[in-house]
C-alpha cells in the first residue's frame, strides 16, 4: 500500500511543482496595464477578460483543486473498506492519479500560454483542440485499465449493484473498458478538427454516454448475478 501511495505522490509533487513554475512564469510576464483573457469560445477567441491578479487566480485554481484531490487520493487506500481491492486495482488507481495530474498540468500550461499570447492577439485557436484531445487520450487510458480493476468504493463504475456483487463488477468493467476506449478513439479525430458542430456534439458527451450505459448494464447483470446480495 505504501508503494502505491509513494508512486502516486511522486507524480503529484512533480506535476504540482511544474504547475507552480508555470504560474510563477505567468506572473512574471503577464502585462500589468492591459486586460488578460481568462475565457475562450469554441473558436479559441477570448471572450472574457480580467485584470492581472484575477487572471493569476484563474490560472492557479485548477492546481489548487488538484492539491486537495492529491491529498484525498493519498488517504483513500488507508481508509478504504476493501483495501486489498485497492491494491488489486493499483494500475487504474495510478493511471487515474497520474493522469489527472498530467491533465491539469497540461491545461495550466496551455491556459498560461493562451493568457500570455492572447493578451495581445486575443485568440488562441489551439487551446480547445488540445484540451479535448487530451481528454480523449485520458479516456483511452482509463478504459484500458477498467477491466483490470477489482470492486472498491473509490475507482471505477461504482453503483449499488457493482459494489454488492464481484461478478457484476467484473462484467460491468469489461464492457465499460471497451466503451471508454471507443469513446476516446471516436472523439479524438473530432477533437482535432476546427470549429465544427461535430466537435461540440460528440467529444464531451461520449464519456457521459459510456458511463450511463455502464450504469444501466450493471443493473441488468446484477439481476441474474450468482453472488448478488
PDB file of C-alpha atoms in Angstrom:
ATOM      1  CA  UNK A   1       0.000   0.000   0.000  1.00  0.00           C
ATOM      2  CA  UNK A   2       2.819   2.403   0.869  1.00  0.00           C
ATOM      3  CA  UNK A   3       4.472   1.784  -2.515  1.00  0.00           C
ATOM      4  CA  UNK A   4       1.214   2.656  -4.277  1.00  0.00           C
ATOM      5  CA  UNK A   5       0.837   5.928  -2.384  1.00  0.00           C
ATOM      6  CA  UNK A   6       4.531   6.757  -2.737  1.00  0.00           C
ATOM      7  CA  UNK A   7       4.386   6.368  -6.522  1.00  0.00           C
ATOM      8  CA  UNK A   8       1.250   8.485  -6.722  1.00  0.00           C
ATOM      9  CA  UNK A   9       2.776  11.210  -4.575  1.00  0.00           C
ATOM     10  CA  UNK A  10       5.885  11.317  -6.759  1.00  0.00           C
ATOM     11  CA  UNK A  11       3.687  12.052  -9.767  1.00  0.00           C
ATOM     12  CA  UNK A  12       1.644  14.546  -7.759  1.00  0.00           C
ATOM     13  CA  UNK A  13       4.601  16.505  -6.390  1.00  0.00           C
ATOM     14  CA  UNK A  14       6.373  16.594  -9.757  1.00  0.00           C
ATOM     15  CA  UNK A  15       3.287  17.856 -11.597  1.00  0.00           C
ATOM     16  CA  UNK A  16       2.335  20.369  -8.908  1.00  0.00           C
ATOM     17  CA  UNK A  17       5.860  21.804  -8.857  1.00  0.00           C
ATOM     18  CA  UNK A  18       5.792  22.079 -12.646  1.00  0.00           C
ATOM     19  CA  UNK A  19       2.387  23.789 -12.467  1.00  0.00           C
ATOM     20  CA  UNK A  20       3.763  26.182  -9.840  1.00  0.00           C
ATOM     21  CA  UNK A  21       6.657  27.017 -12.155  1.00  0.00           C
ATOM     22  CA  UNK A  22       4.189  27.781 -14.948  1.00  0.00           C
ATOM     23  CA  UNK A  23       2.171  30.060 -12.640  1.00  0.00           C
ATOM     24  CA  UNK A  24       5.316  31.899 -11.492  1.00  0.00           C
ATOM     25  CA  UNK A  25       6.389  32.332 -15.107  1.00  0.00           C
ATOM     26  CA  UNK A  26       2.980  33.765 -15.986  1.00  0.00           C
ATOM     27  CA  UNK A  27       3.150  36.126 -13.001  1.00  0.00           C
ATOM     28  CA  UNK A  28       6.470  37.450 -14.270  1.00  0.00           C
ATOM     29  CA  UNK A  29       5.484  38.016 -17.893  1.00  0.00           C
ATOM     30  CA  UNK A  30       1.783  38.934 -17.839  1.00  0.00           C
ATOM     31  CA  UNK A  31       1.323  42.646 -18.524  1.00  0.00           C
ATOM     32  CA  UNK A  32       0.083  44.843 -15.709  1.00  0.00           C
ATOM     33  CA  UNK A  33      -1.527  47.571 -17.764  1.00  0.00           C
ATOM     34  CA  UNK A  34      -3.865  45.628 -20.063  1.00  0.00           C
ATOM     35  CA  UNK A  35      -6.744  43.124 -19.729  1.00  0.00           C
ATOM     36  CA  UNK A  36      -5.815  39.430 -19.646  1.00  0.00           C
ATOM     37  CA  UNK A  37      -8.013  36.824 -21.394  1.00  0.00           C
ATOM     38  CA  UNK A  38      -9.456  34.265 -18.956  1.00  0.00           C
ATOM     39  CA  UNK A  39     -12.069  32.523 -21.111  1.00  0.00           C
ATOM     40  CA  UNK A  40     -12.197  31.407 -24.734  1.00  0.00           C
ATOM     41  CA  UNK A  41     -15.053  30.380 -27.011  1.00  0.00           C
ATOM     42  CA  UNK A  42     -15.127  27.279 -29.208  1.00  0.00           C
ATOM     43  CA  UNK A  43     -13.127  29.083 -31.918  1.00  0.00           C
ATOM     44  CA  UNK A  44     -10.354  29.866 -29.435  1.00  0.00           C
ATOM     45  CA  UNK A  45     -11.172  33.575 -29.389  1.00  0.00           C
ATOM     46  CA  UNK A  46     -11.008  35.280 -25.995  1.00  0.00           C
ATOM     47  CA  UNK A  47     -14.472  36.382 -24.884  1.00  0.00           C
ATOM     48  CA  UNK A  48     -13.813  37.341 -21.270  1.00  0.00           C
ATOM     49  CA  UNK A  49     -11.014  39.455 -19.799  1.00  0.00           C
ATOM     50  CA  UNK A  50      -9.822  40.362 -16.312  1.00  0.00           C
ATOM     51  CA  UNK A  51      -7.054  42.179 -14.501  1.00  0.00           C
ATOM     52  CA  UNK A  52      -3.697  40.525 -13.865  1.00  0.00           C
ATOM     53  CA  UNK A  53      -4.442  39.373 -10.298  1.00  0.00           C
ATOM     54  CA  UNK A  54      -7.766  37.786 -11.254  1.00  0.00           C
ATOM     55  CA  UNK A  55      -6.109  36.085 -14.223  1.00  0.00           C
ATOM     56  CA  UNK A  56      -3.456  34.561 -11.959  1.00  0.00           C
ATOM     57  CA  UNK A  57      -6.156  33.305  -9.579  1.00  0.00           C
ATOM     58  CA  UNK A  58      -7.956  31.668 -12.510  1.00  0.00           C
ATOM     59  CA  UNK A  59      -4.678  30.101 -13.630  1.00  0.00           C
ATOM     60  CA  UNK A  60      -3.912  28.755 -10.140  1.00  0.00           C
ATOM     61  CA  UNK A  61      -7.417  27.405  -9.439  1.00  0.00           C
ATOM     62  CA  UNK A  62      -7.003  24.006 -11.201  1.00  0.00           C
ATOM     63  CA  UNK A  63      -3.733  23.356  -9.345  1.00  0.00           C
ATOM     64  CA  UNK A  64      -5.379  24.258  -6.037  1.00  0.00           C
ATOM     65  CA  UNK A  65      -8.221  21.821  -6.646  1.00  0.00           C
ATOM     66  CA  UNK A  66      -5.710  19.183  -7.732  1.00  0.00           C
ATOM     67  CA  UNK A  67      -3.739  19.648  -4.496  1.00  0.00           C
ATOM     68  CA  UNK A  68      -6.833  18.733  -2.470  1.00  0.00           C
ATOM     69  CA  UNK A  69      -7.538  15.811  -4.814  1.00  0.00           C
ATOM     70  CA  UNK A  70      -4.000  14.500  -4.353  1.00  0.00           C
ATOM     71  CA  UNK A  71      -4.378  14.610  -0.579  1.00  0.00           C
ATOM     72  CA  UNK A  72      -7.605  12.620  -0.854  1.00  0.00           C
ATOM     73  CA  UNK A  73      -6.042  10.065  -3.222  1.00  0.00           C
ATOM     74  CA  UNK A  74      -3.144   9.592  -0.794  1.00  0.00           C
ATOM     75  CA  UNK A  75      -5.544   8.906   2.090  1.00  0.00           C
ATOM     76  CA  UNK A  76      -8.089   6.700   0.301  1.00  0.00           C
ATOM     77  CA  UNK A  77      -6.026   3.458   0.235  1.00  0.00           C
ATOM     78  CA  UNK A  78      -5.724   3.562   4.029  1.00  0.00           C
ATOM     79  CA  UNK A  79      -9.411   4.222   4.746  1.00  0.00           C
ATOM     80  CA  UNK A  80     -10.998   2.030   2.079  1.00  0.00           C
ATOM     81  CA  UNK A  81     -13.384  -0.669   3.419  1.00  0.00           C
ATOM     82  CA  UNK A  82     -11.711  -3.090   0.980  1.00  0.00           C
ATOM     83  CA  UNK A  83      -8.029  -2.090   0.931  1.00  0.00           C
ATOM     84  CA  UNK A  84      -6.971  -5.371  -0.670  1.00  0.00           C
ATOM     85  CA  UNK A  85      -9.033  -4.494  -3.740  1.00  0.00           C
ATOM     86  CA  UNK A  86      -7.408  -1.074  -3.970  1.00  0.00           C
ATOM     87  CA  UNK A  87      -4.105  -2.927  -4.270  1.00  0.00           C
ATOM     88  CA  UNK A  88      -5.572  -5.216  -6.932  1.00  0.00           C
ATOM     89  CA  UNK A  89      -6.741  -2.085  -8.753  1.00  0.00           C
ATOM     90  CA  UNK A  90      -3.411  -0.306  -8.320  1.00  0.00           C
ATOM     91  CA  UNK A  91      -2.856   0.139 -12.059  1.00  0.00           C
ATOM     92  CA  UNK A  92      -6.064   2.034 -12.730  1.00  0.00           C
ATOM     93  CA  UNK A  93      -5.643   3.902  -9.437  1.00  0.00           C
ATOM     94  CA  UNK A  94      -2.215   5.146 -10.502  1.00  0.00           C
ATOM     95  CA  UNK A  95      -3.354   5.865 -14.069  1.00  0.00           C
ATOM     96  CA  UNK A  96      -6.201   7.967 -12.676  1.00  0.00           C
ATOM     97  CA  UNK A  97      -3.890   9.673 -10.185  1.00  0.00           C
ATOM     98  CA  UNK A  98      -1.023  10.391 -12.568  1.00  0.00           C
ATOM     99  CA  UNK A  99      -3.335  11.099 -15.493  1.00  0.00           C
ATOM    100  CA  UNK A 100      -5.335  13.724 -13.622  1.00  0.00           C
ATOM    101  CA  UNK A 101      -2.103  15.440 -12.566  1.00  0.00           C
ATOM    102  CA  UNK A 102      -0.697  15.436 -16.089  1.00  0.00           C
ATOM    103  CA  UNK A 103      -4.001  16.670 -17.472  1.00  0.00           C
ATOM    104  CA  UNK A 104      -4.181  19.592 -15.035  1.00  0.00           C
ATOM    105  CA  UNK A 105      -0.518  20.423 -15.643  1.00  0.00           C
ATOM    106  CA  UNK A 106      -1.127  20.479 -19.389  1.00  0.00           C
ATOM    107  CA  UNK A 107      -4.255  22.605 -19.036  1.00  0.00           C
ATOM    108  CA  UNK A 108      -2.424  25.029 -16.723  1.00  0.00           C
ATOM    109  CA  UNK A 109       0.442  25.396 -19.194  1.00  0.00           C
ATOM    110  CA  UNK A 110      -1.977  25.821 -22.085  1.00  0.00           C
ATOM    111  CA  UNK A 111      -4.015  28.471 -20.270  1.00  0.00           C
ATOM    112  CA  UNK A 112      -0.824  30.322 -19.318  1.00  0.00           C
ATOM    113  CA  UNK A 113       0.282  30.248 -22.949  1.00  0.00           C
ATOM    114  CA  UNK A 114      -3.142  31.489 -24.017  1.00  0.00           C
ATOM    115  CA  UNK A 115      -3.075  34.288 -21.438  1.00  0.00           C
ATOM    116  CA  UNK A 116       0.387  35.463 -22.424  1.00  0.00           C
ATOM    117  CA  UNK A 117      -0.184  35.216 -26.169  1.00  0.00           C
ATOM    118  CA  UNK A 118      -3.837  36.191 -26.066  1.00  0.00           C
ATOM    119  CA  UNK A 119      -3.145  39.376 -24.156  1.00  0.00           C
ATOM    120  CA  UNK A 120      -2.005  40.793 -27.492  1.00  0.00           C
ATOM    121  CA  UNK A 121      -3.780  38.708 -30.136  1.00  0.00           C
ATOM    122  CA  UNK A 122      -6.979  37.836 -28.236  1.00  0.00           C
ATOM    123  CA  UNK A 123      -7.132  34.426 -29.940  1.00  0.00           C
ATOM    124  CA  UNK A 124      -5.510  31.045 -29.332  1.00  0.00           C
ATOM    125  CA  UNK A 125      -7.256  28.571 -31.666  1.00  0.00           C
ATOM    126  CA  UNK A 126      -5.117  25.669 -30.438  1.00  0.00           C
ATOM    127  CA  UNK A 127      -6.470  25.653 -26.877  1.00  0.00           C
ATOM    128  CA  UNK A 128      -9.780  23.827 -27.467  1.00  0.00           C
ATOM    129  CA  UNK A 129      -8.418  21.019 -29.718  1.00  0.00           C
ATOM    130  CA  UNK A 130      -5.529  20.313 -27.333  1.00  0.00           C
ATOM    131  CA  UNK A 131      -7.758  20.123 -24.250  1.00  0.00           C
ATOM    132  CA  UNK A 132     -10.359  17.925 -25.966  1.00  0.00           C
ATOM    133  CA  UNK A 133      -7.769  15.586 -27.495  1.00  0.00           C
ATOM    134  CA  UNK A 134      -6.072  15.246 -24.085  1.00  0.00           C
ATOM    135  CA  UNK A 135      -9.411  14.239 -22.580  1.00  0.00           C
ATOM    136  CA  UNK A 136      -9.843  11.630 -25.325  1.00  0.00           C
ATOM    137  CA  UNK A 137      -6.411  10.155 -24.618  1.00  0.00           C
ATOM    138  CA  UNK A 138      -7.247  10.087 -20.897  1.00  0.00           C
ATOM    139  CA  UNK A 139     -10.469   8.181 -21.688  1.00  0.00           C
ATOM    140  CA  UNK A 140      -8.498   5.622 -23.697  1.00  0.00           C
ATOM    141  CA  UNK A 141      -6.007   5.133 -20.856  1.00  0.00           C
ATOM    142  CA  UNK A 142      -8.758   4.757 -18.238  1.00  0.00           C
ATOM    143  CA  UNK A 143     -10.710   2.357 -20.440  1.00  0.00           C
ATOM    144  CA  UNK A 144      -7.661   0.172 -20.921  1.00  0.00           C
ATOM    145  CA  UNK A 145      -7.349  -0.433 -17.177  1.00  0.00           C
ATOM    146  CA  UNK A 146     -11.007  -0.570 -16.101  1.00  0.00           C
ATOM    147  CA  UNK A 147     -11.360  -4.334 -16.789  1.00  0.00           C
ATOM    148  CA  UNK A 148      -8.319  -4.973 -14.575  1.00  0.00           C
ATOM    149  CA  UNK A 149      -9.870  -3.317 -11.503  1.00  0.00           C
ATOM    150  CA  UNK A 150     -11.452  -5.033  -8.503  1.00  0.00           C
ATOM    151  CA  UNK A 151     -14.522  -3.894  -6.582  1.00  0.00           C
ATOM    152  CA  UNK A 152     -13.804  -0.849  -4.431  1.00  0.00           C
ATOM    153  CA  UNK A 153     -15.579   2.302  -3.267  1.00  0.00           C
ATOM    154  CA  UNK A 154     -13.382   4.909  -4.942  1.00  0.00           C
ATOM    155  CA  UNK A 155     -12.297   3.992  -8.502  1.00  0.00           C
ATOM    156  CA  UNK A 156     -14.417   2.601 -11.316  1.00  0.00           C
ATOM    157  CA  UNK A 157     -18.131   2.312 -12.070  1.00  0.00           C
ATOM    158  CA  UNK A 158     -19.416   2.407  -8.503  1.00  0.00           C
ATOM    159  CA  UNK A 159     -23.115   1.563  -8.344  1.00  0.00           C
ATOM    160  CA  UNK A 160     -25.103  -0.301  -5.674  1.00  0.00           C
ATOM    161  CA  UNK A 161     -25.055  -3.314  -7.994  1.00  0.00           C
ATOM    162  CA  UNK A 162     -21.332  -3.433  -8.777  1.00  0.00           C
ATOM    163  CA  UNK A 163     -20.424  -2.878  -5.126  1.00  0.00           C
ATOM    164  CA  UNK A 164     -22.666  -5.696  -3.911  1.00  0.00           C
ATOM    165  CA  UNK A 165     -21.526  -8.271  -6.471  1.00  0.00           C
ATOM    166  CA  UNK A 166     -17.980  -9.011  -7.639  1.00  0.00           C
ATOM    167  CA  UNK A 167     -19.465 -10.817 -10.641  1.00  0.00           C
ATOM    168  CA  UNK A 168     -21.389  -7.678 -11.632  1.00  0.00           C
ATOM    169  CA  UNK A 169     -18.309  -5.526 -11.096  1.00  0.00           C
ATOM    170  CA  UNK A 170     -16.209  -7.703 -13.403  1.00  0.00           C
ATOM    171  CA  UNK A 171     -18.834  -7.874 -16.169  1.00  0.00           C
ATOM    172  CA  UNK A 172     -19.623  -4.160 -15.969  1.00  0.00           C
ATOM    173  CA  UNK A 173     -16.000  -3.055 -16.099  1.00  0.00           C
ATOM    174  CA  UNK A 174     -15.252  -5.355 -19.006  1.00  0.00           C
ATOM    175  CA  UNK A 175     -17.906  -3.504 -21.006  1.00  0.00           C
ATOM    176  CA  UNK A 176     -17.037  -0.084 -19.548  1.00  0.00           C
ATOM    177  CA  UNK A 177     -13.409  -0.528 -20.578  1.00  0.00           C
ATOM    178  CA  UNK A 178     -14.389  -1.054 -24.208  1.00  0.00           C
ATOM    179  CA  UNK A 179     -16.872   1.830 -24.108  1.00  0.00           C
ATOM    180  CA  UNK A 180     -14.376   4.329 -22.712  1.00  0.00           C
ATOM    181  CA  UNK A 181     -11.671   3.274 -25.174  1.00  0.00           C
ATOM    182  CA  UNK A 182     -14.108   3.543 -28.083  1.00  0.00           C
ATOM    183  CA  UNK A 183     -15.335   6.925 -26.798  1.00  0.00           C
ATOM    184  CA  UNK A 184     -11.767   8.215 -26.714  1.00  0.00           C
ATOM    185  CA  UNK A 185     -10.902   6.838 -30.154  1.00  0.00           C
ATOM    186  CA  UNK A 186     -14.140   8.134 -31.690  1.00  0.00           C
ATOM    187  CA  UNK A 187     -13.741  11.570 -30.139  1.00  0.00           C
ATOM    188  CA  UNK A 188     -10.059  12.096 -30.980  1.00  0.00           C
ATOM    189  CA  UNK A 189     -10.378  12.977 -34.687  1.00  0.00           C
ATOM    190  CA  UNK A 190     -13.271  15.340 -33.958  1.00  0.00           C
ATOM    191  CA  UNK A 191     -11.293  16.966 -31.137  1.00  0.00           C
ATOM    192  CA  UNK A 192      -8.540  17.830 -33.603  1.00  0.00           C
ATOM    193  CA  UNK A 193     -10.924  19.354 -36.145  1.00  0.00           C
ATOM    194  CA  UNK A 194     -11.605  23.047 -36.441  1.00  0.00           C
ATOM    195  CA  UNK A 195     -14.721  24.591 -35.021  1.00  0.00           C
ATOM    196  CA  UNK A 196     -17.405  22.202 -36.267  1.00  0.00           C
ATOM    197  CA  UNK A 197     -20.746  21.096 -34.828  1.00  0.00           C
ATOM    198  CA  UNK A 198     -19.375  17.537 -34.645  1.00  0.00           C
ATOM    199  CA  UNK A 199     -16.655  18.541 -32.202  1.00  0.00           C
ATOM    200  CA  UNK A 200     -19.084  20.208 -29.836  1.00  0.00           C
ATOM    201  CA  UNK A 201     -21.730  17.490 -30.126  1.00  0.00           C
ATOM    202  CA  UNK A 202     -19.559  14.379 -29.915  1.00  0.00           C
ATOM    203  CA  UNK A 203     -16.408  14.866 -27.862  1.00  0.00           C
ATOM    204  CA  UNK A 204     -17.719  15.789 -24.413  1.00  0.00           C
ATOM    205  CA  UNK A 205     -20.954  13.700 -24.333  1.00  0.00           C
ATOM    206  CA  UNK A 206     -19.194  10.491 -25.420  1.00  0.00           C
ATOM    207  CA  UNK A 207     -17.825   9.835 -21.927  1.00  0.00           C
ATOM    208  CA  UNK A 208     -21.248  10.515 -20.409  1.00  0.00           C
ATOM    209  CA  UNK A 209     -22.881   8.016 -22.757  1.00  0.00           C
ATOM    210  CA  UNK A 210     -20.249   5.397 -21.886  1.00  0.00           C
ATOM    211  CA  UNK A 211     -20.848   5.978 -18.165  1.00  0.00           C
ATOM    212  CA  UNK A 212     -24.651   5.857 -18.434  1.00  0.00           C
ATOM    213  CA  UNK A 213     -24.622   2.657 -20.493  1.00  0.00           C
ATOM    214  CA  UNK A 214     -22.247   1.065 -17.962  1.00  0.00           C
ATOM    215  CA  UNK A 215     -24.513   2.031 -15.052  1.00  0.00           C
ATOM    216  CA  UNK A 216     -27.618   0.596 -16.721  1.00  0.00           C
ATOM    217  CA  UNK A 217     -25.710  -2.534 -17.720  1.00  0.00           C
ATOM    218  CA  UNK A 218     -24.564  -3.066 -14.126  1.00  0.00           C
ATOM    219  CA  UNK A 219     -28.184  -3.326 -13.002  1.00  0.00           C
ATOM    220  CA  UNK A 220     -29.066  -5.720 -15.829  1.00  0.00           C
ATOM    221  CA  UNK A 221     -26.147  -8.003 -14.952  1.00  0.00           C
ATOM    222  CA  UNK A 222     -26.816  -7.808 -11.210  1.00  0.00           C
ATOM    223  CA  UNK A 223     -30.378  -9.109 -11.606  1.00  0.00           C
ATOM    224  CA  UNK A 224     -29.001 -12.530 -12.596  1.00  0.00           C
ATOM    225  CA  UNK A 225     -25.668 -12.425 -10.778  1.00  0.00           C
ATOM    226  CA  UNK A 226     -24.907 -15.628  -8.835  1.00  0.00           C
ATOM    227  CA  UNK A 227     -23.406 -13.651  -5.931  1.00  0.00           C
ATOM    228  CA  UNK A 228     -25.968 -10.835  -5.753  1.00  0.00           C
ATOM    229  CA  UNK A 229     -26.722  -9.525  -2.270  1.00  0.00           C
TER     230      UNK A 229
END
